């Protein structure tokens, strides 16, 4: 199974998935990183791990359809079968999502449908909620939305700071995302009779 990771930032989930593949905990090939931010740390991290990086900057294209056509070209030339969004901070069009229906996974740092959006951990912390969590789901046409694959809750302790909560959420993400990817891959293999 050929994977592409899409990321825009730090890349800690990218590294966790790449490590899980290296250790044969995920039976798949990480073929490419698609990144829209040339200076993002994830680019250096991918290069250090020997993963090919395809940089696609939105500003280089007038229309979103052309930007996505460049991404699709990359996906097709590497025969990508599963797309893993790991902090890819750009919305994909409904056309793109339909083309890859049930083949795009996303991780989000909250118990969806709570706290969608780009500041989910801070929003949960500021809300005074007793718990939050991590969700992995298939992507549909709405933001941070689609069929759930795995979800895990975390208690927000009275001693937590935003930083300590962020650390605990990220640690959980690094375990949950490889597990969810494995689940999807094994379901695909068994339904394909392999
Ligand atoms: C992760 O916490 C991920 O859940 C979040 O971006 C972060 C990327 O971190 N994604 C979203 O908020 C999607 N709405 P990383 O670059 O260190 O993997």
Coordinates of C-alpha atoms and ligand atoms in Angstrom, one line a residue:
X1 CA 0.0 0.0 0.0
X2 CA 1.5 3.3 -1.1
X3 CA 1.0 6.2 1.3
X4 CA 1.4 10.0 0.9
X5 CA 1.5 12.3 3.9
X6 CA 0.3 15.9 3.5
X7 CA 1.7 18.3 6.1
X8 CA 2.3 22.0 6.5
X9 CA 4.2 22.4 9.8
X10 CA 6.2 20.7 12.5
X11 CA 5.8 17.1 11.3
X12 CA 5.8 15.2 14.6
X13 CA 3.0 13.0 13.3
X14 CA 4.9 12.6 10.0
X15 CA 7.9 11.3 12.0
X16 CA 5.7 9.0 14.2
X17 CA 4.2 7.4 11.1
X18 CA 7.5 7.1 9.2
X19 CA 9.0 5.4 12.3
X20 CA 6.1 3.0 12.6
X21 CA 6.6 2.0 8.9
X22 CA 10.4 1.6 9.4
X23 CA 9.7 -0.7 12.4
X24 CA 7.2 -2.7 10.3
X25 CA 4.4 -1.7 12.6
X26 CA 2.6 -0.4 9.5
X27 CA 2.9 -2.6 6.4
X28 CA 3.0 0.2 3.8
X29 CA 5.4 2.3 1.8
X30 CA 5.7 6.0 2.6
X31 CA 6.3 7.2 -0.9
X32 CA 6.0 11.1 -0.7
X33 CA 5.4 14.1 1.5
X34 CA 3.2 16.7 0.0
X35 CA 3.9 20.1 1.6
X36 CA 2.6 23.6 0.9
X37 CA 5.1 25.4 3.1
X38 CA 8.8 25.2 1.9
X39 CA 10.2 26.4 5.2
X40 CA 8.2 24.1 7.4
X41 CA 10.2 21.8 9.7
X42 CA 8.5 18.7 8.2
X43 CA 10.4 19.3 5.0
X44 CA 13.8 18.9 6.7
X45 CA 12.5 15.9 8.7
X46 CA 11.3 14.1 5.6
X47 CA 14.6 14.8 3.8
X48 CA 16.5 13.4 6.8
X49 CA 14.4 10.2 6.6
X50 CA 15.0 9.9 2.9
X51 CA 11.3 10.5 2.0
X52 CA 10.7 12.4 -1.3
X53 CA 9.2 15.8 -0.8
X54 CA 6.8 17.4 -3.3
X55 CA 6.4 21.1 -2.6
X56 CA 3.2 22.6 -3.9
X57 CA 2.7 26.3 -3.0
X58 CA -0.8 27.6 -3.3
X59 CA 0.5 31.1 -4.3
X60 CA 2.1 29.6 -7.4
X61 CA -1.4 28.8 -8.9
X62 CA -4.1 31.2 -9.7
X63 CA -7.0 28.7 -9.3
X64 CA -7.3 26.1 -6.5
X65 CA -8.2 23.5 -9.2
X66 CA -4.7 24.0 -10.7
X67 CA -3.0 23.7 -7.3
X68 CA -4.9 20.5 -6.7
X69 CA -4.1 19.2 -10.2
X70 CA -0.4 19.5 -9.4
X71 CA -1.0 17.5 -6.2
X72 CA -3.0 14.9 -8.2
X73 CA -0.2 14.6 -10.7
X74 CA 2.2 13.8 -7.8
X75 CA -0.2 11.2 -6.3
X76 CA -0.7 9.5 -9.6
X77 CA 3.0 9.3 -10.5
X78 CA 3.8 7.6 -7.2
X79 CA 0.6 5.4 -7.4
X80 CA -0.6 6.6 -4.0
X81 CA -3.5 4.5 -2.6
X82 CA -4.0 6.3 0.8
X83 CA -3.6 9.9 1.7
X84 CA -2.7 10.8 5.3
X85 CA -3.3 14.4 6.4
X86 CA -1.0 15.3 9.3
X87 CA -1.4 18.9 10.1
X88 CA -2.1 19.9 6.5
X89 CA -3.5 23.4 7.0
X90 CA -5.3 23.8 3.7
X91 CA -8.8 22.9 2.8
X92 CA -9.2 20.4 0.0
X93 CA -12.0 21.0 -2.5
X94 CA -15.2 18.8 -2.6
X95 CA -14.0 17.6 -6.0
X96 CA -10.7 16.5 -4.6
X97 CA -12.4 14.8 -1.6
X98 CA -14.9 13.0 -4.0
X99 CA -12.0 11.8 -6.2
X100 CA -10.3 10.2 -3.2
X101 CA -13.4 9.2 -1.1
X102 CA -12.5 6.9 1.8
X103 CA -8.9 7.3 0.8
X104 CA -8.1 10.4 2.8
X105 CA -7.5 10.2 6.6
X106 CA -7.1 13.1 9.0
X107 CA -6.1 13.5 12.6
X108 CA -7.6 16.2 14.7
X109 CA -6.6 17.1 18.3
X110 CA -10.1 17.0 19.9
X111 CA -13.0 14.6 20.4
X112 CA -14.9 15.5 17.2
X113 CA -17.4 16.9 16.7
X114 CA -16.2 19.1 19.5
X115 CA -13.6 21.8 18.9
X116 CA -13.1 21.8 15.2
X117 CA -10.7 24.2 13.6
X118 CA -7.0 25.2 13.8
X119 CA -6.9 25.9 17.6
X120 CA -8.6 22.8 19.0
X121 CA -6.4 22.2 22.0
X122 CA -6.4 25.8 23.2
X123 CA -10.2 26.0 22.6
X124 CA -10.8 22.9 24.7
X125 CA -8.4 24.1 27.4
X126 CA -10.0 27.6 27.6
X127 CA -13.5 26.2 27.6
X128 CA -13.0 24.6 31.0
X129 CA -14.1 21.1 29.6
X130 CA -13.2 18.1 31.8
X131 CA -11.9 16.2 28.9
X132 CA -10.8 16.4 25.3
X133 CA -9.0 13.9 23.0
X134 CA -7.8 12.9 19.6
X135 CA -9.9 11.8 16.6
X136 CA -8.8 10.0 13.4
X137 CA -11.4 10.1 10.6
X138 CA -11.9 9.8 6.9
X139 CA -12.2 13.2 5.2
X140 CA -15.5 14.3 3.7
X141 CA -16.6 17.7 2.1
X142 CA -16.8 19.4 5.5
X143 CA -14.0 20.7 7.7
X144 CA -12.7 18.3 10.4
X145 CA -15.6 16.0 9.6
X146 CA -16.3 12.5 8.2
X147 CA -16.6 8.9 9.3
X148 CA -14.6 8.2 12.5
X149 CA -11.9 5.5 12.5
X150 CA -10.5 5.8 16.1
X151 CA -11.1 8.3 18.9
X152 CA -9.5 8.4 22.3
X153 CA -10.4 10.6 25.3
X154 CA -7.9 12.5 27.6
X155 CA -8.9 14.0 30.9
X156 CA -7.9 17.7 31.4
X157 CA -6.3 17.7 34.8
X158 CA -6.7 20.6 37.2
X159 CA -2.9 20.8 37.2
X160 CA -2.6 20.9 33.4
X161 CA -1.3 24.0 31.6
X162 CA -1.9 24.5 27.9
X163 CA 1.6 23.3 27.2
X164 CA 1.3 20.1 29.3
X165 CA -2.1 19.3 27.7
X166 CA -0.6 19.9 24.2
X167 CA 2.2 17.5 25.0
X168 CA -0.1 14.8 26.2
X169 CA -2.4 15.2 23.2
X170 CA 0.6 15.0 20.8
X171 CA 1.9 11.9 22.6
X172 CA -1.5 10.2 22.1
X173 CA -1.6 11.3 18.5
X174 CA 1.7 9.6 17.8
X175 CA 0.2 6.3 19.0
X176 CA -3.3 6.6 17.7
X177 CA -2.5 7.6 14.1
X178 CA -0.3 4.6 13.3
X179 CA -2.9 2.3 14.9
X180 CA -5.7 3.9 12.8
X181 CA -3.6 3.6 9.6
X182 CA -3.0 0.0 10.3
X183 CA -6.7 -0.6 10.9
X184 CA -7.6 0.9 7.5
X185 CA -4.9 -1.0 5.7
X186 CA -5.8 -4.3 7.2
X187 CA -9.5 -3.7 6.4
X188 CA -8.6 -3.0 2.8
X189 CA -6.4 -6.1 2.6
X190 CA -9.1 -8.3 4.0
X191 CA -11.8 -6.9 1.7
X192 CA -9.5 -7.3 -1.2
X193 CA -9.0 -10.9 -0.1
X194 CA -5.2 -10.4 0.2
Ligands
LIG1 C1 -1.6 17.9 15.0 O1 -1.9 18.2 16.4 C2 -2.9 17.6 14.3 O2 -3.8 16.9 15.1 C3 -3.3 19.0 13.9 O3 -2.1 19.7 13.5 C4 -1.1 19.2 14.3 C5 0.1 18.9 13.4 O4 1.2 18.6 14.3 N1 -4.3 19.0 12.9 C6 -5.4 19.8 12.9 O5 -5.6 20.6 13.8 C7 -6.4 19.6 11.8 N2 -7.5 20.3 11.9 P1 2.5 18.0 13.6 O6 2.9 18.8 12.4 O7 3.6 18.0 14.7 O8 2.2 16.6 13.2

